[in-house]
Backbone as JSON, one array per atom type, in Angstrom:
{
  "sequence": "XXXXXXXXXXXXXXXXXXXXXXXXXXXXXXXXXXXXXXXXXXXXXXXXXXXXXXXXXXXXXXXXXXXXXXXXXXXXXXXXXXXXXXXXXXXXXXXXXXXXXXXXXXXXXXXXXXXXXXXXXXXXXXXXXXXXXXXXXXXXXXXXXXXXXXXXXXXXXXXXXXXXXXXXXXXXXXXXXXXXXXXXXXXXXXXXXXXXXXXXXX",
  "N": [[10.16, 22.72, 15.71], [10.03, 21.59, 18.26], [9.12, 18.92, 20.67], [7.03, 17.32, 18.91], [6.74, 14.1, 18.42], [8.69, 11.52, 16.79], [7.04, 9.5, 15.47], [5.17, 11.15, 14.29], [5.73, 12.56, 12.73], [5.75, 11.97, 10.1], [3.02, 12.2, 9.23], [2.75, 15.02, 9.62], [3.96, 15.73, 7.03], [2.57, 14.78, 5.35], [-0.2, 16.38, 5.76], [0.74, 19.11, 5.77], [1.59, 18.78, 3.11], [-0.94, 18.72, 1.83], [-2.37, 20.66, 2.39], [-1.11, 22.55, 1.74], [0.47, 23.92, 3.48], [3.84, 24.8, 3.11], [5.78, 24.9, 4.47], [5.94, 24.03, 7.24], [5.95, 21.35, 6.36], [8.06, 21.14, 5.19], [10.33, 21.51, 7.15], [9.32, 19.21, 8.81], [9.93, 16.76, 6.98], [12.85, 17.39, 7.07], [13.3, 16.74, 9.89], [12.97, 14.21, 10.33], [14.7, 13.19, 7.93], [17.51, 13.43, 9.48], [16.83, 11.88, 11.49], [15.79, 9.41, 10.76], [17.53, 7.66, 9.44], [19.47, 6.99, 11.47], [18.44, 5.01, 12.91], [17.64, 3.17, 10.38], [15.21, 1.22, 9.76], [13.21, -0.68, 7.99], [10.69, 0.19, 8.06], [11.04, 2.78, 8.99], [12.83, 4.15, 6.91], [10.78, 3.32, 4.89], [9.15, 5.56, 5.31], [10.03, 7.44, 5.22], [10.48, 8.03, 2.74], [8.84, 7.97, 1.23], [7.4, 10.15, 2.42], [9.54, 12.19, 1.29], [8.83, 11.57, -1.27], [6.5, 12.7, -1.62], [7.13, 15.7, -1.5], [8.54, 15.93, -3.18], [9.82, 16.39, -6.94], [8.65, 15.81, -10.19], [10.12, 13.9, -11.86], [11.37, 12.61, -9.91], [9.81, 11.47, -7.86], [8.56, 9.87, -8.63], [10.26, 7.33, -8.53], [10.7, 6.72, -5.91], [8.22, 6.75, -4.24], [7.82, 3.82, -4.99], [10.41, 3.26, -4.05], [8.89, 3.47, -1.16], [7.23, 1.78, -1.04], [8.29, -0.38, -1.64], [10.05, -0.87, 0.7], [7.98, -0.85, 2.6], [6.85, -3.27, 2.42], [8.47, -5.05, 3.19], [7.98, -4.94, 5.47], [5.22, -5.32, 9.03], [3.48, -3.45, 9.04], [1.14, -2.71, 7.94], [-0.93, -0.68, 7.42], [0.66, 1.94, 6.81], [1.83, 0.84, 4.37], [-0.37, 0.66, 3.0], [-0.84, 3.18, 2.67], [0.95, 4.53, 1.35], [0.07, 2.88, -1.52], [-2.06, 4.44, -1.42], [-1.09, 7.05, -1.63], [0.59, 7.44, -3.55], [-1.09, 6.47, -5.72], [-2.84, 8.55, -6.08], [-1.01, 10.75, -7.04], [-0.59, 9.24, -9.59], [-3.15, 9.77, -10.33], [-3.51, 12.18, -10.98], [-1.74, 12.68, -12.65], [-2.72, 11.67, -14.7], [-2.34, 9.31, -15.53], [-4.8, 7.06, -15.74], [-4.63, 4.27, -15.55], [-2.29, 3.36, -14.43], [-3.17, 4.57, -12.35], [-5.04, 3.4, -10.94], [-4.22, 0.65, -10.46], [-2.68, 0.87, -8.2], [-4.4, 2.16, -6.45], [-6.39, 0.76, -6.47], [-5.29, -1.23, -4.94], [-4.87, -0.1, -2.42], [-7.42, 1.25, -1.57], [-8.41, -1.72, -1.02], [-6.93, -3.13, 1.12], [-7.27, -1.04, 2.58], [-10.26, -1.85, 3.56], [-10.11, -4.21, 4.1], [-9.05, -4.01, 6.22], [-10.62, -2.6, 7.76], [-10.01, 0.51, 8.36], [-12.03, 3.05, 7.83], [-11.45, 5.52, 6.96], [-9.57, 5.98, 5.58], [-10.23, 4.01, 3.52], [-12.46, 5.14, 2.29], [-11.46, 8.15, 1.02], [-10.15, 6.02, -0.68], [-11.51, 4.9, -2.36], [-13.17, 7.49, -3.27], [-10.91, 8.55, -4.75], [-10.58, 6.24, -6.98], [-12.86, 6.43, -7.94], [-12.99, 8.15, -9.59], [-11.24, 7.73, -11.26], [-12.53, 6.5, -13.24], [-13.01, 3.81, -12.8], [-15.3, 1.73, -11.01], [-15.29, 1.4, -7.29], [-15.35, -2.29, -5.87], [-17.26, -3.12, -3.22], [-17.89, -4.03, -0.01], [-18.55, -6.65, 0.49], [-18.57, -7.79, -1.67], [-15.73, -8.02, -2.01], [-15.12, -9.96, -0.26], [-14.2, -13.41, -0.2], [-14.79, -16.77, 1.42], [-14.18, -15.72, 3.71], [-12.06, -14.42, 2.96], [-9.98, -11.93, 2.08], [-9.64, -9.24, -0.79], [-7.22, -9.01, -2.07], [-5.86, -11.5, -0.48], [-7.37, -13.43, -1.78], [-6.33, -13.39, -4.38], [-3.98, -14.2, -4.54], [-4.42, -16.53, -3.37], [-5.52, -17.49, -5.56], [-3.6, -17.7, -7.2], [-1.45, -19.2, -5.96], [-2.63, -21.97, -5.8], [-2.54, -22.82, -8.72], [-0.23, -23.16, -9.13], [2.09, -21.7, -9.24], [5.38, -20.06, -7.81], [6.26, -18.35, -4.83], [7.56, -16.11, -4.87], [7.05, -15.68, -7.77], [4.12, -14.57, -7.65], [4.77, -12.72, -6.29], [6.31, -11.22, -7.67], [4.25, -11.05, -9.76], [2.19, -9.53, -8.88], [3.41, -7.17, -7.57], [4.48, -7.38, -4.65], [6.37, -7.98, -2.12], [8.2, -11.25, -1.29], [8.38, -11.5, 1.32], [5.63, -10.62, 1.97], [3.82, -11.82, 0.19], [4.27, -14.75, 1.89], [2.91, -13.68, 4.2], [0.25, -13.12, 3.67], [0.08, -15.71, 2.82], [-0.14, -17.27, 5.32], [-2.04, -16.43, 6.54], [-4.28, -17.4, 4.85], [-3.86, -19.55, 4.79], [-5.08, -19.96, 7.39], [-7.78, -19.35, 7.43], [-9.11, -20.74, 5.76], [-8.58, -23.3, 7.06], [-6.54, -25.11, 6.05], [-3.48, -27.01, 5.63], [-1.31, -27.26, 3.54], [-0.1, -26.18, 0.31], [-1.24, -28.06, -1.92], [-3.58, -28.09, -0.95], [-5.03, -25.6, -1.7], [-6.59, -25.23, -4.24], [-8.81, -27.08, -3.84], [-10.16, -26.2, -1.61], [-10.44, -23.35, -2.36], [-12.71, -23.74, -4.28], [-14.77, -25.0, -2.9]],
  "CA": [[9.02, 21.85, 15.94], [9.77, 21.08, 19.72], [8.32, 18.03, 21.51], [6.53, 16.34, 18.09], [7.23, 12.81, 18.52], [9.08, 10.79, 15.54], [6.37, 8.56, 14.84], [4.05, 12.06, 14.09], [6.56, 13.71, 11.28], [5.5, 11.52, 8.28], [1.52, 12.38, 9.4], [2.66, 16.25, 9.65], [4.67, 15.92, 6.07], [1.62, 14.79, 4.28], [-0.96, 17.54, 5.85], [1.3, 19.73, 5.26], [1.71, 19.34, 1.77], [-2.15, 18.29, 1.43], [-2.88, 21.95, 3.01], [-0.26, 24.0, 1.22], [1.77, 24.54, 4.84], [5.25, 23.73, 2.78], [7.33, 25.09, 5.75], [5.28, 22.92, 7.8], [5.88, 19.58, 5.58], [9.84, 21.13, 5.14], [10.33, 21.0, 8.43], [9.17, 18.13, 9.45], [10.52, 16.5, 6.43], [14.15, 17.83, 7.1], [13.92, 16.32, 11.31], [13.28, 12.61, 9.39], [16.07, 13.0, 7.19], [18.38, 13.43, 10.59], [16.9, 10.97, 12.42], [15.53, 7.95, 10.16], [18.59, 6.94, 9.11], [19.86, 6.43, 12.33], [18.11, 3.59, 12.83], [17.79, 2.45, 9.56], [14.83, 0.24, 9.84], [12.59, -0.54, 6.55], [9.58, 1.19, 8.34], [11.17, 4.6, 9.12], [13.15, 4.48, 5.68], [9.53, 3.27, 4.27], [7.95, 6.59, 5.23], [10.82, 8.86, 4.61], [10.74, 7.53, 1.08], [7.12, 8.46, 1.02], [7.65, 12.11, 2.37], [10.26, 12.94, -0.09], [8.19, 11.68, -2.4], [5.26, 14.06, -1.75], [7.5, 16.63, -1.51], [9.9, 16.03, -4.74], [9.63, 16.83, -8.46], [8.3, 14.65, -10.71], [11.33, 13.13, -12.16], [12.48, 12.26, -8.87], [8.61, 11.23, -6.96], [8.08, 7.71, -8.66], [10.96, 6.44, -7.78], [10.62, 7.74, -4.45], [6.97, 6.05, -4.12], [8.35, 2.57, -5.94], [11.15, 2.38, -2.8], [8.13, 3.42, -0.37], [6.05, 0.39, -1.37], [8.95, -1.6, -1.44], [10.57, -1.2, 2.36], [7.21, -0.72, 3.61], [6.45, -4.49, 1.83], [8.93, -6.02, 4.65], [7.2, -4.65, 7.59], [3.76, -5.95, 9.38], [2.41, -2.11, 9.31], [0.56, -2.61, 6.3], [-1.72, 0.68, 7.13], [1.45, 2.63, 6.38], [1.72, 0.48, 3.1], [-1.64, 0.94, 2.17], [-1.05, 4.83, 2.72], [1.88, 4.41, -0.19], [-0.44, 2.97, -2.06], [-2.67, 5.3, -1.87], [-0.87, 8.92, -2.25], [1.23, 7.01, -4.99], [-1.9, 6.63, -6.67], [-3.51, 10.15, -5.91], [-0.2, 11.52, -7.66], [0.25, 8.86, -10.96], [-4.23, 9.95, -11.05], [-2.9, 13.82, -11.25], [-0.66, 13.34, -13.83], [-3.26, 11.48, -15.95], [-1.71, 7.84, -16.01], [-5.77, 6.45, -15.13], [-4.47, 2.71, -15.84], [-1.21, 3.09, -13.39], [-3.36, 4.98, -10.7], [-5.63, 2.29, -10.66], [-3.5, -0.56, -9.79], [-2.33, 1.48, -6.89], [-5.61, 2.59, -5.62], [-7.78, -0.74, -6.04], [-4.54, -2.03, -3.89], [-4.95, 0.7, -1.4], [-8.68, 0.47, -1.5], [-9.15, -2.97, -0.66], [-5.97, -3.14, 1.79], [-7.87, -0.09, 4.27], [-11.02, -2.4, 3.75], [-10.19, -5.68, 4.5], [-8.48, -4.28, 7.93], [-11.61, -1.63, 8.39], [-9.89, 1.54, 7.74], [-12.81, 3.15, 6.66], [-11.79, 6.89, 6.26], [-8.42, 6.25, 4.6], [-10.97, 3.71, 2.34], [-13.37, 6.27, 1.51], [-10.44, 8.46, 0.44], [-9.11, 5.37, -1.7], [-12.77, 4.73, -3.52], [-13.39, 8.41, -3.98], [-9.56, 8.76, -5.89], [-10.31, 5.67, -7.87], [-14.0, 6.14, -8.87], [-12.6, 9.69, -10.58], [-10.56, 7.59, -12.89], [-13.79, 5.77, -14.05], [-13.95, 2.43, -12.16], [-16.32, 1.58, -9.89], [-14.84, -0.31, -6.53], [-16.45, -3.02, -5.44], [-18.04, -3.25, -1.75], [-17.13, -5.0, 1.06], [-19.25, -7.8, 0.44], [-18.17, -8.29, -3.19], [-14.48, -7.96, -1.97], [-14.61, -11.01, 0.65], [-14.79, -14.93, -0.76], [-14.94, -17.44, 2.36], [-13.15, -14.93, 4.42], [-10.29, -14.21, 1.88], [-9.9, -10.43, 1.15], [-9.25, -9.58, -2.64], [-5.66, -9.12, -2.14], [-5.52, -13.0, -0.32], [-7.78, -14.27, -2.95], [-5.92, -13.67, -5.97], [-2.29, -15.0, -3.78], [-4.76, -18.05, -3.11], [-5.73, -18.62, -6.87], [-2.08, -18.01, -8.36], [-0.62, -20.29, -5.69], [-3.35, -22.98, -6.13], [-2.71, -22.53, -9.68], [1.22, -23.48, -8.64], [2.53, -20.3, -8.83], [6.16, -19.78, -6.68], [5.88, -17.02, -3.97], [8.46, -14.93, -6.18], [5.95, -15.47, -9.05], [3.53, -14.0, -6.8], [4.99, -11.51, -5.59], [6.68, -10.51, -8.82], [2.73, -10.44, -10.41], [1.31, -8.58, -7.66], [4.31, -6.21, -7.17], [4.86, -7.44, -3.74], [7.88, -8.62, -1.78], [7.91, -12.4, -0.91], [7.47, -11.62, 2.56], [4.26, -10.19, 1.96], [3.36, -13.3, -0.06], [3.68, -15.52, 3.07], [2.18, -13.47, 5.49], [-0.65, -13.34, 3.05], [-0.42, -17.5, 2.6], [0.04, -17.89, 6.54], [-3.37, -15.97, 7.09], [-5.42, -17.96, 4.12], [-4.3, -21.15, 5.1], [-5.51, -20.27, 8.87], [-9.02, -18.98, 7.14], [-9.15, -21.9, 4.84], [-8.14, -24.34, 7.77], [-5.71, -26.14, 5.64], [-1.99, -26.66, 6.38], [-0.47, -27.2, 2.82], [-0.52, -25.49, -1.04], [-1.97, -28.51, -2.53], [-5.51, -27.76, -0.59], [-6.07, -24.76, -1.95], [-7.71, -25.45, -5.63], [-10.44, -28.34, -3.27], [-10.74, -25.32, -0.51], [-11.61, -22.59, -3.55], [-14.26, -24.58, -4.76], [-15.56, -25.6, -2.28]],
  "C": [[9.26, 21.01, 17.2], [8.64, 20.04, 19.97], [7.49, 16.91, 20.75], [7.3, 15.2, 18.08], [7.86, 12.28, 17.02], [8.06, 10.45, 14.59], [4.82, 9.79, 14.48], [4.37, 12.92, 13.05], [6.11, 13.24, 9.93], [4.02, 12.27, 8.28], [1.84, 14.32, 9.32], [3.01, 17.1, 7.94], [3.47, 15.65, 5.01], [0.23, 15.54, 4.33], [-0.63, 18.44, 5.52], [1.21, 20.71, 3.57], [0.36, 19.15, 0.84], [-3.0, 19.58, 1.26], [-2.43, 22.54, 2.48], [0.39, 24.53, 2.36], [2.83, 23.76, 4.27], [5.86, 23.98, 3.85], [6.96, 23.77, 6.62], [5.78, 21.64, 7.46], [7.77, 19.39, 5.5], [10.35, 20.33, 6.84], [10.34, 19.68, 9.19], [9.59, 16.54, 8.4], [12.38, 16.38, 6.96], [14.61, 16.66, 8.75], [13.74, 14.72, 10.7], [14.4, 12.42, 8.83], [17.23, 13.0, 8.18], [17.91, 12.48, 11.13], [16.36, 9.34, 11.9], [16.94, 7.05, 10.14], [19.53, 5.91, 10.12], [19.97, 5.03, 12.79], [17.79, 2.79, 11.91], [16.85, 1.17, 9.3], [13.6, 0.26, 8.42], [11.11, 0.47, 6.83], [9.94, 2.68, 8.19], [11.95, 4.83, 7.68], [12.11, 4.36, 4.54], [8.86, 4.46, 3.98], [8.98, 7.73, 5.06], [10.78, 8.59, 3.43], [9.63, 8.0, 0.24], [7.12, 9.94, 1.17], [8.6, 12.53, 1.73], [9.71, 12.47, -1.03], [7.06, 12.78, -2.74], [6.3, 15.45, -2.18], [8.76, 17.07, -2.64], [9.29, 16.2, -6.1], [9.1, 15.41, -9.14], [9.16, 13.86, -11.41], [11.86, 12.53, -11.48], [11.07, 10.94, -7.68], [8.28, 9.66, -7.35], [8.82, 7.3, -7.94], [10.9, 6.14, -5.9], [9.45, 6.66, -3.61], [7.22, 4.19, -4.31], [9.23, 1.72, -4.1], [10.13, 2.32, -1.8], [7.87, 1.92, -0.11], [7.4, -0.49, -1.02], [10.02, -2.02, -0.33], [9.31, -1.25, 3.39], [6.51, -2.46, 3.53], [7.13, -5.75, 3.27], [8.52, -5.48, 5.91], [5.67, -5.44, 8.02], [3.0, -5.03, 9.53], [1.96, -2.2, 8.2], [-0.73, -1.59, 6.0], [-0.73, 1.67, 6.42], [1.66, 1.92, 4.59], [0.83, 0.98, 2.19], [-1.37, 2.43, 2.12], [-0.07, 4.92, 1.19], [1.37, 4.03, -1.18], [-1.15, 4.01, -2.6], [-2.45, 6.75, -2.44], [-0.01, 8.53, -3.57], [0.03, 7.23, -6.44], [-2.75, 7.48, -7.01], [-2.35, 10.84, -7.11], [0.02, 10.76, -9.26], [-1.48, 9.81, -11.46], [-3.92, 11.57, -12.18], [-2.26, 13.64, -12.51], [-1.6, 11.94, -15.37], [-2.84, 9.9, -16.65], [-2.96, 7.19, -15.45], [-5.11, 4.82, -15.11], [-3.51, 2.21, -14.58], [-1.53, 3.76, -12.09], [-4.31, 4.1, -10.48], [-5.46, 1.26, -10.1], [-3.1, -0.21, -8.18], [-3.08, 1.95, -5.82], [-6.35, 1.61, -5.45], [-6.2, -1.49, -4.75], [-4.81, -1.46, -2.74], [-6.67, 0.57, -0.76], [-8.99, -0.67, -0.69], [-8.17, -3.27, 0.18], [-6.79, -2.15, 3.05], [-9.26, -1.0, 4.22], [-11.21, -3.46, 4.35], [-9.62, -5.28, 6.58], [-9.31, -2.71, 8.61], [-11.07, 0.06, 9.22], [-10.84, 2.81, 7.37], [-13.34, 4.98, 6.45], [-10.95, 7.08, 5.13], [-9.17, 5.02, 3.3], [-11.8, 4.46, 1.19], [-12.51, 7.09, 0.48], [-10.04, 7.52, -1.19], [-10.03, 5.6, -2.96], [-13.3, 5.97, -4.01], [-12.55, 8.61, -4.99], [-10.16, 7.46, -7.4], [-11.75, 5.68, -8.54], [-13.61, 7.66, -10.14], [-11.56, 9.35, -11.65], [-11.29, 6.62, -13.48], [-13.77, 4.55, -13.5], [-14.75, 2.51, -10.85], [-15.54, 0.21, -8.5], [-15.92, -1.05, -6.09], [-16.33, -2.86, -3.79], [-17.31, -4.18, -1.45], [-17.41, -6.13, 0.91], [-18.7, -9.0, -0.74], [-16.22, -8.73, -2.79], [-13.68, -9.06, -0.82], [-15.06, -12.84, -0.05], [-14.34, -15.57, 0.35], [-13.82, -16.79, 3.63], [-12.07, -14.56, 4.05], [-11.06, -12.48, 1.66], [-9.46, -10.64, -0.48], [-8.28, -10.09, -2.45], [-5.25, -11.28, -1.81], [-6.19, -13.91, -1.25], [-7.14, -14.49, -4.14], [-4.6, -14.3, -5.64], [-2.85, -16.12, -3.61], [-4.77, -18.53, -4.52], [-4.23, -18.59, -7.52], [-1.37, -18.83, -7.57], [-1.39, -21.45, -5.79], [-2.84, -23.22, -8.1], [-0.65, -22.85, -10.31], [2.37, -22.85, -9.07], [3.7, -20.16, -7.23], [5.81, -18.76, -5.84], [6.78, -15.92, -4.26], [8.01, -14.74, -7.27], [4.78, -14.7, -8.37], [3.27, -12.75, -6.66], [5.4, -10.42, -7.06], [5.21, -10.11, -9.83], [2.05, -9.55, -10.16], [2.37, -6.84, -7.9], [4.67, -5.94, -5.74], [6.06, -8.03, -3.03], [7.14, -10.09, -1.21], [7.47, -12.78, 0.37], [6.21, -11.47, 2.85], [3.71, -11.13, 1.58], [2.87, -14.09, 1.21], [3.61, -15.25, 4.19], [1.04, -13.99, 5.1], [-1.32, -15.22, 3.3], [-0.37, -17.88, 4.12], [-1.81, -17.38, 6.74], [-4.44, -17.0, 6.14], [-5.14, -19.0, 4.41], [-5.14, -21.31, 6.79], [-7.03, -19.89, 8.29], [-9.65, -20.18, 6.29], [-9.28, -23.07, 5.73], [-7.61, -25.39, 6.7], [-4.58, -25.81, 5.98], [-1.22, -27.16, 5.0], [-1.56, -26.22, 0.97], [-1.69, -26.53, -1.68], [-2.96, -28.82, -2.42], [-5.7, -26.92, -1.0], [-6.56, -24.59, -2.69], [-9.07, -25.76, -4.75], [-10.67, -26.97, -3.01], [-11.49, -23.73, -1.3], [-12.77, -22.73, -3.49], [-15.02, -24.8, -4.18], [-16.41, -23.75, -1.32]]
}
């Protein structure tokens, strides 16, 4: 596979195996596994974690998906997150867990929405209306400029909720927390926790 750039092997590993080209997905699987490591950074170990997950057994693919989410949690690429979301939750729908592909798809969902996404959204809301909920719209999914995701990190820290309680509710890492709380207090225009019950309400 001459001349394919690094940052084009995770995108070849999940057409691949979306298409049924396994050599294809091997392949480009196998030049990750030589060269992620190298550098060792939570992004490129994020998405190798993700392509051996597509491409592993099911005894082996949660976990696989679980570390995804959770090196891709310390990065600021949170399209690549949302993508872990989402094939995580394409693969728990497959195997018939509707309750645990849900959580993973309304995250994915409303994660390509809020940052206008809106093929890898479509994608999310077709996967999750096929396990019987209905997502909500864009409209429904913004309160005074808060996306879902920053709305519900606004009411559990208004609500005085640590950012390890948070994160541990959500299933996000703490960094993610206060990116999250750096962006709602700049949408909010307040500069501490104990504005954000008034700034709710209001």
């Amino acid at each position: 596979m001459p001349g394919v750039a690094n940052r084009s092997l995770h995108d070849i590993v999940e057409a691949g195996v979306r298409s049924g080209d396994h050599e294809a997905a091997k392949a480009a699987l196998a030049r990750m596994q030589e060269r992620v490591p190298v550098s060792g950074t939570p992004w490129g170990l994020g998405l190798l974690a993700r392509c051996r997950a597509l491409m592993a057994d099911d005894e082996q693919a949660e976990e696989l998906y679980r570390e995804s989410a959770d090196l891709l949690a310390r990065t600021q690429i949170t399209v690549e997150l949302a993508r872990t979301h989402l094939v995580y939750g394409e693969w728990l729908r497959r195997r018939r867990r509707r309750s645990d592909a849900r959580a993973q798809l309304r995250k994915a969902y409303e994660m390509f929405t809020s940052m206008g996404a809106t093929a890898f959204a479509e994608r999310a809301r077709t996967e999750l209306t096929a396990t019987g909920e209905r997502p909500r719209g864009r409209d429904e999914q913004v309160t005074h400029g808060l996306t879902a995701q920053e709305k519900q990190v606004a009411r559990l820290a208004a609500a005085g909720a640590t950012n390890d309680e948070i994160a541990a509710r959500l299933f996000l890492s703490t960094s993610t927390i206060e990116y999250h709380l750096t962006k709602i207090f700049r949408k909010l225009a307040i500069t501490s926790r104990r504005k954000l019950a008034g700034a709710l309400d209001d």
